[in-house]
Amino acid sequence: MKRFAIIPLILALCAGPILKAQEQPYVPSAENLAAREAFKDARFGIFIHWGIYSMMGDGEWVMERQQIPYDEYKRLAAGFYPSKFDAREWTSVFKQAGAKYITFTSRHHDGFSMFATKVSDYNIMDASPFKRDIVGELAKACAEDGLKLHLYYSHLDWGRNDYYPLGTTGHSAGRPEGDDTCWGHYMEFINAQLTELLTNYGPIGCIWFDGIWDRMKAQKGQDKLWNLRAQYDLIHSLQSGCLVGNNHHLPIFEGEDIQIFEKDVPGKNTAGFSGTSKISAGVPLETCQTIYHNWGYNINDYEYKSPETLIRFLVQTAGKGANLLLNVGPRPDGTLPEESVNRLLAMGKWLEKYGETIYGTEGGCVPEQSWGVTTQKDNILYVHVLNHAEAILVPVKGNKLLSAVSFENGEKVPFSQVGEGIVLSLPEMAEGCPDQIVTLKFKNSLPVD
Ligand code: GLC
């Protein structure tokens, strides 16, 4: 670990004020609050799972899943040369998809850093022949294409000796046992890397943590074990507008700016990750989702979700007042699978026409109904009909409806105001249409949840 010795000293010098701040409740800065609003307005981002694991074509958990010893797994790095990687080609597709930000795996559970780090040799510059700073190239491409750059960062590490005691995973790595002094060293390493990421690549929209669930003790007294508050304070001290999110599947911890849900819209738990994720009030929400089953490139996974399914999921997420972070897993050569690109472009085409009903909206004051969901802006309610019926009830009371029109063509949609709300008589839904939208204009602004 090159030049690692000076890091504890630097951190020790910075630790005083940070430790004091940890005792205080977290008060987000004005810059942070503005960043939260911009984040909410964005509604759609692209997740990118890419690392040396992509060469194995078996997802990002391949080392663990195939029980590969770390010393052997590490050798993948020496063969990682994604000759077709072009950051600008990626960002151009993501922009056309209508996404406003990307979240890139700067370091996943295998511990390989996809950026130039001075605190570990196990990184793209030192351990691979590619010697190009992927995070740096993405930061530049994002700036050129007007996308925000968010960074995924794994707390969990399957290979380092100082990740000790081990958690529930990473036991097949064959690493020597550490001792009680290790954990502090590992925390210093994380803080040093976070400092690099937030110093060397311009504005970072969000640090997206993942993996503390590996040591479940984190659920009680998590601050002591993972020292999260100190990390969060460090992030906010380096870039106060940088949002902090943690995929721990729990209500947010002190110091976090957004709440993350995995594979389900907030409030649902069909995939089994959100059993304990009660929605935290007052923070932006984000749901991450795969485009096929896997996150990282999987050569045998062909079960892509259809463009219609993805559009409907985006609409459902927006209906819950949440962003969708939709994942792609680039191939080892650096290209994006065509099947993913086609779906992203289809979403972009849809958003070009219907984006007004998604971007900059709030989750609708009408909760999910059997026919679909709603989004809203001021006195406008967008009724998203996902399951067609000849007539539907939109339960808004005590607010005069001025007009109801089809978003598609501006034609009037017949309605009547009854005791329980508004009854809309819907026109036919065109075949293959993922979402029939009716725009309702009310006299007064609609309540925000
Ligand atoms: C899970 C997986 C991880 C993936 C993440 C994305 O935490 O462990 O591989 O990166 O979900 O949400």
Short mmCIF file of C-alpha atoms and ligand atoms in Angstrom, two decimals:
data_model
loop_
_atom_site.label_atom_id
_atom_site.label_comp_id
_atom_site.label_asym_id
_atom_site.label_seq_id
_atom_site.Cartn_x
_atom_site.Cartn_y
_atom_site.Cartn_z
CA MET A 1 0.00 0.00 0.00
CA LYS A 2 1.99 2.91 -1.37
CA ARG A 3 2.41 6.08 0.63
CA PHE A 4 -0.19 4.73 2.99
CA ALA A 5 1.74 5.72 6.09
CA ILE A 6 0.96 9.43 5.73
CA ILE A 7 -2.78 8.87 5.45
CA PRO A 8 -3.41 8.11 9.15
CA LEU A 9 -1.51 11.27 10.01
CA ILE A 10 -3.59 13.43 7.67
CA LEU A 11 -6.78 11.81 8.93
CA ALA A 12 -5.72 12.25 12.53
CA LEU A 13 -5.27 15.97 11.88
CA CYS A 14 -8.72 16.21 10.30
CA ALA A 15 -10.44 13.92 12.81
CA GLY A 16 -10.89 16.44 15.63
CA PRO A 17 -13.57 18.65 14.10
CA ILE A 18 -15.22 15.68 12.40
CA LEU A 19 -15.53 13.74 15.65
CA LYS A 20 -17.12 16.71 17.38
CA ALA A 21 -19.60 17.17 14.56
CA GLN A 22 -20.66 13.54 14.86
CA GLU A 23 -22.27 14.20 18.19
CA GLN A 24 -24.53 16.82 16.60
CA PRO A 25 -27.61 15.98 14.55
CA TYR A 26 -26.86 16.31 10.86
CA VAL A 27 -28.02 19.61 9.37
CA PRO A 28 -27.75 19.58 5.57
CA SER A 29 -26.20 22.70 4.04
CA ALA A 30 -28.13 24.98 1.65
CA GLU A 31 -26.03 23.53 -1.17
CA ASN A 32 -26.99 20.03 -0.12
CA LEU A 33 -30.69 20.89 0.04
CA ALA A 34 -30.48 22.37 -3.46
CA ALA A 35 -28.72 19.21 -4.68
CA ARG A 36 -31.52 17.11 -3.20
CA GLU A 37 -34.10 19.12 -5.15
CA ALA A 38 -32.12 18.77 -8.39
CA PHE A 39 -31.77 15.05 -7.71
CA LYS A 40 -35.53 14.69 -7.25
CA ASP A 41 -36.24 16.57 -10.45
CA ALA A 42 -33.89 14.28 -12.41
CA ARG A 43 -36.04 11.16 -11.85
CA PHE A 44 -33.91 8.89 -14.07
CA GLY A 45 -30.31 7.76 -13.78
CA ILE A 46 -28.16 4.93 -15.15
CA PHE A 47 -26.34 2.53 -12.85
CA ILE A 48 -23.17 0.98 -14.29
CA HIS A 49 -21.68 -2.19 -12.82
CA TRP A 50 -18.30 -2.64 -14.44
CA GLY A 51 -15.05 -4.04 -13.17
CA ILE A 52 -12.58 -6.85 -13.76
CA TYR A 53 -15.37 -9.31 -12.88
CA SER A 54 -17.01 -8.52 -16.22
CA MET A 55 -14.31 -10.68 -17.87
CA MET A 56 -15.78 -13.77 -16.18
CA GLY A 57 -19.25 -13.06 -17.62
CA ASP A 58 -20.95 -14.21 -14.42
CA GLY A 59 -21.99 -11.03 -12.64
CA GLU A 60 -20.10 -8.97 -10.08
CA TRP A 61 -20.41 -11.65 -7.38
CA VAL A 62 -18.42 -14.18 -9.44
CA MET A 63 -15.50 -14.41 -7.00
CA GLU A 64 -17.82 -15.29 -4.15
CA ARG A 65 -20.26 -17.35 -6.19
CA GLN A 66 -17.55 -19.52 -7.77
CA GLN A 67 -15.45 -19.54 -4.57
CA ILE A 68 -12.37 -18.24 -6.36
CA PRO A 69 -9.35 -17.62 -4.11
CA TYR A 70 -8.48 -13.94 -4.05
CA ASP A 71 -4.86 -14.43 -5.13
CA GLU A 72 -6.02 -16.11 -8.30
CA TYR A 73 -8.95 -13.73 -8.88
CA LYS A 74 -6.60 -10.75 -8.62
CA ARG A 75 -4.75 -11.94 -11.70
CA LEU A 76 -7.76 -10.96 -13.80
CA ALA A 77 -6.54 -7.38 -13.43
CA ALA A 78 -3.42 -8.08 -15.49
CA GLY A 79 -5.66 -9.09 -18.41
CA PHE A 80 -8.13 -6.25 -18.19
CA TYR A 81 -7.81 -4.24 -21.37
CA PRO A 82 -11.24 -2.96 -22.47
CA SER A 83 -10.05 -1.88 -25.90
CA LYS A 84 -13.41 -0.49 -27.02
CA PHE A 85 -14.12 1.60 -23.93
CA ASP A 86 -15.16 5.10 -24.90
CA ALA A 87 -16.71 7.06 -22.04
CA ARG A 88 -18.28 9.51 -24.45
CA GLU A 89 -20.04 6.72 -26.35
CA TRP A 90 -21.61 5.60 -23.09
CA THR A 91 -22.69 9.05 -21.97
CA SER A 92 -24.15 9.79 -25.38
CA VAL A 93 -26.38 6.69 -25.09
CA PHE A 94 -27.35 7.58 -21.52
CA LYS A 95 -28.20 11.10 -22.53
CA GLN A 96 -30.35 9.87 -25.41
CA ALA A 97 -32.04 7.56 -22.90
CA GLY A 98 -33.22 10.64 -21.05
CA ALA A 99 -31.09 9.94 -17.97
CA LYS A 100 -29.79 12.90 -15.99
CA TYR A 101 -27.05 11.18 -14.02
CA ILE A 102 -24.99 8.02 -13.87
CA THR A 103 -23.87 5.98 -10.86
CA PHE A 104 -20.63 4.14 -11.55
CA THR A 105 -19.06 1.33 -9.50
CA SER A 106 -15.79 2.96 -8.50
CA ARG A 107 -14.98 -0.08 -6.35
CA HIS A 108 -17.13 -3.16 -5.86
CA HIS A 109 -16.94 -5.97 -3.29
CA ASP A 110 -13.94 -7.53 -5.08
CA GLY A 111 -12.01 -4.45 -3.96
CA PHE A 112 -10.65 -3.46 -7.37
CA SER A 113 -10.54 0.32 -7.77
CA MET A 114 -11.59 1.61 -11.19
CA PHE A 115 -9.79 4.88 -10.51
CA ALA A 116 -6.30 6.20 -9.79
CA THR A 117 -5.79 5.59 -6.10
CA LYS A 118 -2.60 6.03 -4.13
CA VAL A 119 -3.68 3.88 -1.20
CA SER A 120 -3.86 0.51 -2.95
CA ASP A 121 -1.99 -0.99 -5.91
CA TYR A 122 -5.05 -3.01 -6.81
CA ASN A 123 -6.42 -0.46 -9.24
CA ILE A 124 -6.86 0.25 -12.92
CA MET A 125 -3.66 2.32 -13.22
CA ASP A 126 -1.24 0.05 -11.36
CA ALA A 127 -2.63 -3.47 -11.74
CA SER A 128 -4.03 -3.45 -15.27
CA PRO A 129 -2.32 -2.86 -18.62
CA PHE A 130 -5.13 -0.46 -19.53
CA LYS A 131 -3.73 2.30 -17.32
CA ARG A 132 -6.62 4.66 -18.03
CA ASP A 133 -8.50 6.24 -15.16
CA ILE A 134 -12.06 5.09 -15.85
CA VAL A 135 -13.65 7.36 -13.24
CA GLY A 136 -11.63 10.28 -14.63
CA GLU A 137 -12.75 9.60 -18.19
CA LEU A 138 -16.36 9.23 -17.10
CA ALA A 139 -16.17 12.47 -15.11
CA LYS A 140 -14.97 14.30 -18.22
CA ALA A 141 -17.59 12.70 -20.50
CA CYS A 142 -20.37 13.45 -18.00
CA ALA A 143 -19.33 17.09 -17.81
CA GLU A 144 -19.33 17.29 -21.62
CA ASP A 145 -22.75 15.65 -21.93
CA GLY A 146 -24.38 17.47 -19.03
CA LEU A 147 -24.84 14.39 -16.84
CA LYS A 148 -24.09 14.27 -13.14
CA LEU A 149 -21.59 11.71 -11.90
CA HIS A 150 -22.49 9.60 -8.85
CA LEU A 151 -20.17 6.97 -7.47
CA TYR A 152 -21.01 3.57 -6.05
CA TYR A 153 -18.55 2.57 -3.34
CA SER A 154 -18.49 -0.82 -1.60
CA HIS A 155 -17.92 -0.87 2.13
CA LEU A 156 -17.52 -4.62 1.90
CA ASP A 157 -14.19 -6.01 0.64
CA TRP A 158 -13.57 -9.67 -0.19
CA GLY A 159 -9.82 -9.54 -0.35
CA ARG A 160 -8.15 -7.14 2.07
CA ASN A 161 -6.55 -8.52 5.21
CA ASP A 162 -7.71 -5.55 7.24
CA TYR A 163 -11.36 -6.35 6.47
CA TYR A 164 -11.43 -8.34 9.69
CA PRO A 165 -13.30 -9.94 11.38
CA LEU A 166 -14.98 -11.22 8.24
CA GLY A 167 -18.69 -10.80 7.72
CA THR A 168 -21.09 -13.25 6.13
CA THR A 169 -19.33 -13.32 2.74
CA GLY A 170 -15.78 -13.47 1.38
CA HIS A 171 -14.75 -16.60 3.27
CA SER A 172 -13.40 -18.47 0.27
CA ALA A 173 -10.82 -15.80 -0.49
CA GLY A 174 -8.10 -17.56 1.51
CA ARG A 175 -6.77 -14.42 3.17
CA PRO A 176 -4.81 -14.60 6.41
CA GLU A 177 -6.64 -13.72 9.62
CA GLY A 178 -6.23 -10.21 10.85
CA ASP A 179 -6.28 -8.95 14.42
CA ASP A 180 -8.23 -6.41 16.45
CA THR A 181 -6.26 -3.44 15.11
CA CYS A 182 -7.25 -4.12 11.51
CA TRP A 183 -10.67 -2.54 11.37
CA GLY A 184 -9.47 0.97 12.14
CA HIS A 185 -6.90 0.60 9.40
CA TYR A 186 -9.61 -0.44 6.96
CA MET A 187 -11.73 2.58 7.91
CA GLU A 188 -8.73 4.83 7.27
CA PHE A 189 -8.31 3.23 3.87
CA ILE A 190 -11.95 3.92 3.00
CA ASN A 191 -11.73 7.52 4.13
CA ALA A 192 -8.53 7.99 2.12
CA GLN A 193 -10.22 6.65 -1.01
CA LEU A 194 -13.32 8.77 -0.46
CA THR A 195 -11.05 11.79 -0.11
CA GLU A 196 -9.44 10.96 -3.46
CA LEU A 197 -12.80 10.46 -5.18
CA LEU A 198 -14.13 13.75 -3.85
CA THR A 199 -10.98 15.71 -4.57
CA ASN A 200 -9.77 14.54 -7.97
CA TYR A 201 -12.84 14.28 -10.17
CA GLY A 202 -14.78 17.53 -9.87
CA PRO A 203 -18.30 17.66 -8.46
CA ILE A 204 -19.66 14.26 -7.44
CA GLY A 205 -23.45 14.13 -7.20
CA CYS A 206 -23.69 11.25 -4.75
CA ILE A 207 -21.65 8.63 -2.95
CA TRP A 208 -23.72 5.46 -3.10
CA PHE A 209 -22.58 3.01 -0.44
CA ASP A 210 -23.26 -0.69 -0.46
CA GLY A 211 -22.23 -3.70 1.60
CA ILE A 212 -22.48 -2.92 5.31
CA TRP A 213 -25.09 -5.66 5.47
CA ASP A 214 -22.11 -8.05 5.26
CA ARG A 215 -21.52 -7.35 8.92
CA MET A 216 -25.05 -7.22 10.20
CA LYS A 217 -23.99 -5.93 13.60
CA ALA A 218 -24.06 -2.68 11.71
CA GLN A 219 -27.77 -2.54 12.29
CA LYS A 220 -27.16 -1.85 15.97
CA GLY A 221 -24.53 0.69 16.88
CA GLN A 222 -23.62 0.97 13.21
CA ASP A 223 -21.77 4.21 13.80
CA LYS A 224 -19.27 2.46 16.05
CA LEU A 225 -18.58 -0.45 13.75
CA TRP A 226 -18.57 1.30 10.40
CA ASN A 227 -17.95 4.81 11.62
CA LEU A 228 -20.48 5.93 9.05
CA ARG A 229 -21.16 9.32 10.52
CA ALA A 230 -17.47 10.25 10.31
CA GLN A 231 -17.42 9.12 6.68
CA TYR A 232 -20.57 11.05 5.88
CA ASP A 233 -19.20 14.16 7.58
CA LEU A 234 -15.95 13.77 5.66
CA ILE A 235 -17.89 13.60 2.38
CA HIS A 236 -19.97 16.68 3.25
CA SER A 237 -16.89 18.57 4.35
CA LEU A 238 -15.20 17.87 1.02
CA GLN A 239 -18.28 18.57 -1.13
CA SER A 240 -21.28 19.76 0.82
CA GLY A 241 -23.55 19.31 -2.20
CA CYS A 242 -22.61 15.64 -2.55
CA LEU A 243 -25.51 13.43 -1.52
CA VAL A 244 -24.91 10.39 0.64
CA GLY A 245 -26.94 7.24 0.12
CA ASN A 246 -26.48 3.76 1.56
CA ASN A 247 -28.04 0.59 0.21
CA HIS A 248 -28.46 -0.90 3.68
CA HIS A 249 -32.17 -1.68 3.16
CA LEU A 250 -33.14 0.24 6.31
CA PRO A 251 -34.66 3.64 7.07
CA ILE A 252 -31.96 6.29 6.65
CA PHE A 253 -29.17 6.82 9.19
CA GLU A 254 -28.11 10.20 10.50
CA GLY A 255 -26.08 12.00 7.85
CA GLU A 256 -27.67 10.33 4.81
CA ASP A 257 -29.34 12.51 2.18
CA ILE A 258 -31.31 10.01 0.12
CA GLN A 259 -32.99 6.67 0.77
CA ILE A 260 -32.26 3.77 -1.53
CA PHE A 261 -34.50 0.83 -2.43
CA GLU A 262 -33.37 -2.23 -4.33
CA LYS A 263 -35.41 -3.79 -7.15
CA ASP A 264 -38.76 -2.53 -5.79
CA VAL A 265 -40.56 0.78 -5.75
CA PRO A 266 -40.59 2.27 -2.24
CA GLY A 267 -43.16 0.57 -0.05
CA LYS A 268 -43.11 -2.77 -1.91
CA ASN A 269 -41.02 -5.84 -1.29
CA THR A 270 -41.47 -8.30 -4.13
CA ALA A 271 -37.72 -8.91 -4.52
CA GLY A 272 -37.11 -9.42 -0.82
CA PHE A 273 -34.63 -6.60 -0.17
CA SER A 274 -37.03 -4.05 1.28
CA GLY A 275 -38.60 -5.87 4.22
CA THR A 276 -37.11 -3.36 6.66
CA SER A 277 -36.97 -0.35 4.33
CA LYS A 278 -39.75 1.77 5.85
CA ILE A 279 -39.93 4.99 3.86
CA SER A 280 -38.04 7.80 5.60
CA ALA A 281 -39.89 11.12 5.48
CA GLY A 282 -38.40 14.22 3.94
CA VAL A 283 -35.56 12.79 1.84
CA PRO A 284 -35.42 11.98 -1.87
CA LEU A 285 -35.96 8.33 -2.76
CA GLU A 286 -34.28 6.17 -5.36
CA THR A 287 -35.00 2.66 -6.58
CA CYS A 288 -32.30 0.71 -8.39
CA GLN A 289 -33.29 -1.95 -10.87
CA THR A 290 -31.64 -4.33 -13.32
CA ILE A 291 -32.30 -4.47 -17.05
CA TYR A 292 -31.99 -8.29 -17.01
CA HIS A 293 -31.43 -10.33 -13.82
CA ASN A 294 -27.82 -9.44 -13.10
CA TRP A 295 -26.07 -6.18 -12.29
CA GLY A 296 -22.62 -6.97 -13.68
CA TYR A 297 -22.26 -8.44 -17.20
CA ASN A 298 -23.55 -12.00 -17.34
CA ILE A 299 -22.95 -13.85 -20.57
CA ASN A 300 -25.81 -16.28 -19.92
CA ASP A 301 -28.48 -13.82 -18.90
CA TYR A 302 -30.80 -13.12 -21.79
CA GLU A 303 -33.93 -12.38 -19.82
CA TYR A 304 -34.11 -8.72 -20.60
CA LYS A 305 -37.08 -6.75 -19.37
CA SER A 306 -39.06 -5.35 -22.28
CA PRO A 307 -38.95 -1.61 -23.04
CA GLU A 308 -42.63 -1.42 -22.00
CA THR A 309 -41.91 -3.08 -18.66
CA LEU A 310 -39.04 -0.67 -18.02
CA ILE A 311 -41.13 2.37 -18.96
CA ARG A 312 -43.92 1.19 -16.68
CA PHE A 313 -41.43 0.67 -13.86
CA LEU A 314 -40.11 4.21 -14.37
CA VAL A 315 -43.68 5.52 -14.19
CA GLN A 316 -44.43 3.49 -11.06
CA THR A 317 -41.26 4.76 -9.41
CA ALA A 318 -42.11 8.37 -10.26
CA GLY A 319 -45.62 7.71 -8.91
CA LYS A 320 -43.99 6.92 -5.57
CA GLY A 321 -42.00 10.14 -5.75
CA ALA A 322 -38.79 8.21 -6.39
CA ASN A 323 -36.01 8.17 -8.99
CA LEU A 324 -35.25 5.12 -11.07
CA LEU A 325 -31.60 4.07 -11.26
CA LEU A 326 -31.57 1.55 -14.09
CA ASN A 327 -28.52 -0.65 -14.42
CA VAL A 328 -26.37 -1.67 -17.37
CA GLY A 329 -23.47 -4.13 -17.20
CA PRO A 330 -20.90 -3.32 -19.89
CA ARG A 331 -18.96 -6.14 -21.55
CA PRO A 332 -15.27 -6.74 -20.76
CA ASP A 333 -14.29 -4.98 -24.00
CA GLY A 334 -15.97 -1.81 -22.76
CA THR A 335 -19.05 -1.92 -24.98
CA LEU A 336 -22.64 -1.75 -23.78
CA PRO A 337 -24.73 -4.80 -24.78
CA GLU A 338 -26.95 -3.84 -27.75
CA GLU A 339 -30.00 -5.28 -26.01
CA SER A 340 -29.48 -2.78 -23.21
CA VAL A 341 -28.80 0.09 -25.57
CA ASN A 342 -31.97 -0.60 -27.55
CA ARG A 343 -34.04 -0.55 -24.39
CA LEU A 344 -32.44 2.64 -23.16
CA LEU A 345 -33.06 4.34 -26.49
CA ALA A 346 -36.70 3.24 -26.41
CA MET A 347 -37.05 4.79 -22.96
CA GLY A 348 -35.42 7.97 -24.25
CA LYS A 349 -37.89 8.15 -27.11
CA TRP A 350 -40.78 7.73 -24.70
CA LEU A 351 -39.37 10.33 -22.30
CA GLU A 352 -38.89 12.79 -25.14
CA LYS A 353 -42.64 12.80 -25.60
CA TYR A 354 -43.93 12.13 -22.09
CA GLY A 355 -41.04 13.41 -19.95
CA GLU A 356 -43.10 16.37 -18.76
CA THR A 357 -45.16 13.90 -16.70
CA ILE A 358 -42.04 12.44 -15.05
CA TYR A 359 -39.20 14.98 -14.71
CA GLY A 360 -39.64 17.59 -12.01
CA THR A 361 -42.83 15.98 -10.72
CA GLU A 362 -43.81 14.91 -7.23
CA GLY A 363 -45.34 11.55 -6.48
CA GLY A 364 -49.08 12.13 -6.93
CA CYS A 365 -51.36 12.93 -4.00
CA VAL A 366 -53.50 10.03 -5.21
CA PRO A 367 -51.79 6.84 -4.04
CA GLU A 368 -51.45 3.81 -6.31
CA GLN A 369 -54.81 2.53 -7.57
CA SER A 370 -55.80 -0.66 -9.36
CA TRP A 371 -55.63 1.29 -12.65
CA GLY A 372 -52.20 2.86 -12.09
CA VAL A 373 -50.38 5.77 -10.46
CA THR A 374 -50.23 9.57 -10.49
CA THR A 375 -47.55 12.25 -10.64
CA GLN A 376 -48.14 15.97 -10.11
CA LYS A 377 -46.86 19.52 -10.51
CA ASP A 378 -48.65 22.39 -8.72
CA ASN A 379 -52.31 22.13 -9.83
CA ILE A 380 -51.74 19.48 -12.50
CA LEU A 381 -52.26 15.80 -11.82
CA TYR A 382 -50.93 13.35 -14.39
CA VAL A 383 -53.03 10.21 -14.28
CA HIS A 384 -50.94 7.27 -15.53
CA VAL A 385 -53.26 4.45 -16.53
CA LEU A 386 -51.24 1.25 -16.53
CA ASN A 387 -54.22 -1.12 -16.42
CA HIS A 388 -56.90 0.10 -18.76
CA ALA A 389 -60.58 0.32 -17.84
CA GLU A 390 -63.48 2.11 -19.54
CA ALA A 391 -64.00 4.31 -16.50
CA ILE A 392 -61.78 4.97 -13.51
CA LEU A 393 -62.19 6.82 -10.22
CA VAL A 394 -59.50 9.35 -9.32
CA PRO A 395 -60.12 10.04 -5.64
CA VAL A 396 -59.43 13.80 -5.44
CA LYS A 397 -62.01 15.71 -3.43
CA GLY A 398 -62.55 19.36 -2.56
CA ASN A 399 -60.67 20.80 -5.52
CA LYS A 400 -62.50 21.90 -8.66
CA LEU A 401 -61.41 20.10 -11.81
CA LEU A 402 -60.99 22.61 -14.64
CA SER A 403 -60.08 20.23 -17.45
CA ALA A 404 -59.21 16.64 -18.29
CA VAL A 405 -57.33 15.96 -21.53
CA SER A 406 -55.42 13.11 -23.08
CA PHE A 407 -51.68 13.87 -22.85
CA GLU A 408 -51.24 12.00 -26.11
CA ASN A 409 -53.32 14.26 -28.35
CA GLY A 410 -54.88 16.97 -26.19
CA GLU A 411 -58.42 15.65 -26.76
CA LYS A 412 -60.92 16.19 -23.98
CA VAL A 413 -61.56 13.24 -21.68
CA PRO A 414 -65.17 13.15 -20.40
CA PHE A 415 -65.39 13.37 -16.61
CA SER A 416 -67.83 13.86 -13.77
CA GLN A 417 -67.14 15.00 -10.22
CA VAL A 418 -68.84 12.70 -7.70
CA GLY A 419 -68.69 12.40 -3.91
CA GLU A 420 -65.64 10.09 -3.92
CA GLY A 421 -63.71 12.10 -6.50
CA ILE A 422 -63.53 12.26 -10.29
CA VAL A 423 -64.78 9.64 -12.69
CA LEU A 424 -62.93 9.61 -16.03
CA SER A 425 -64.33 7.89 -19.11
CA LEU A 426 -61.19 6.72 -20.82
CA PRO A 427 -60.68 6.46 -24.57
CA GLU A 428 -59.37 3.18 -25.99
CA MET A 429 -55.78 2.40 -25.08
CA ALA A 430 -53.64 1.84 -28.17
CA GLU A 431 -52.09 -1.62 -28.38
CA GLY A 432 -48.59 -1.81 -26.95
CA CYS A 433 -49.01 1.56 -25.22
CA PRO A 434 -47.21 1.20 -21.89
CA ASP A 435 -48.96 4.09 -20.16
CA GLN A 436 -52.12 6.04 -21.03
CA ILE A 437 -51.80 9.53 -19.56
CA VAL A 438 -54.62 11.94 -18.74
CA THR A 439 -53.76 15.47 -17.62
CA LEU A 440 -56.08 16.86 -14.96
CA LYS A 441 -55.96 20.58 -14.28
CA PHE A 442 -57.38 21.70 -10.92
CA LYS A 443 -58.35 25.10 -9.61
CA ASN A 444 -56.00 24.88 -6.63
CA SER A 445 -52.53 23.43 -6.09
CA LEU A 446 -52.48 19.80 -5.08
CA PRO A 447 -51.18 18.75 -1.66
CA VAL A 448 -47.63 17.41 -1.59
CA ASP A 449 -46.98 14.28 0.45
C1 GLC B 1 -26.50 -5.76 -3.93
C2 GLC B 1 -25.36 -6.59 -4.48
C3 GLC B 1 -24.44 -5.81 -5.31
C4 GLC B 1 -25.06 -4.78 -6.20
C5 GLC B 1 -26.11 -4.00 -5.46
C6 GLC B 1 -26.83 -3.04 -6.36
O1 GLC B 1 -26.13 -5.06 -2.81
O2 GLC B 1 -24.60 -7.18 -3.46
O3 GLC B 1 -23.63 -6.67 -6.05
O4 GLC B 1 -24.04 -3.93 -6.57
O5 GLC B 1 -27.01 -4.84 -4.88
O6 GLC B 1 -27.93 -2.55 -5.73
#
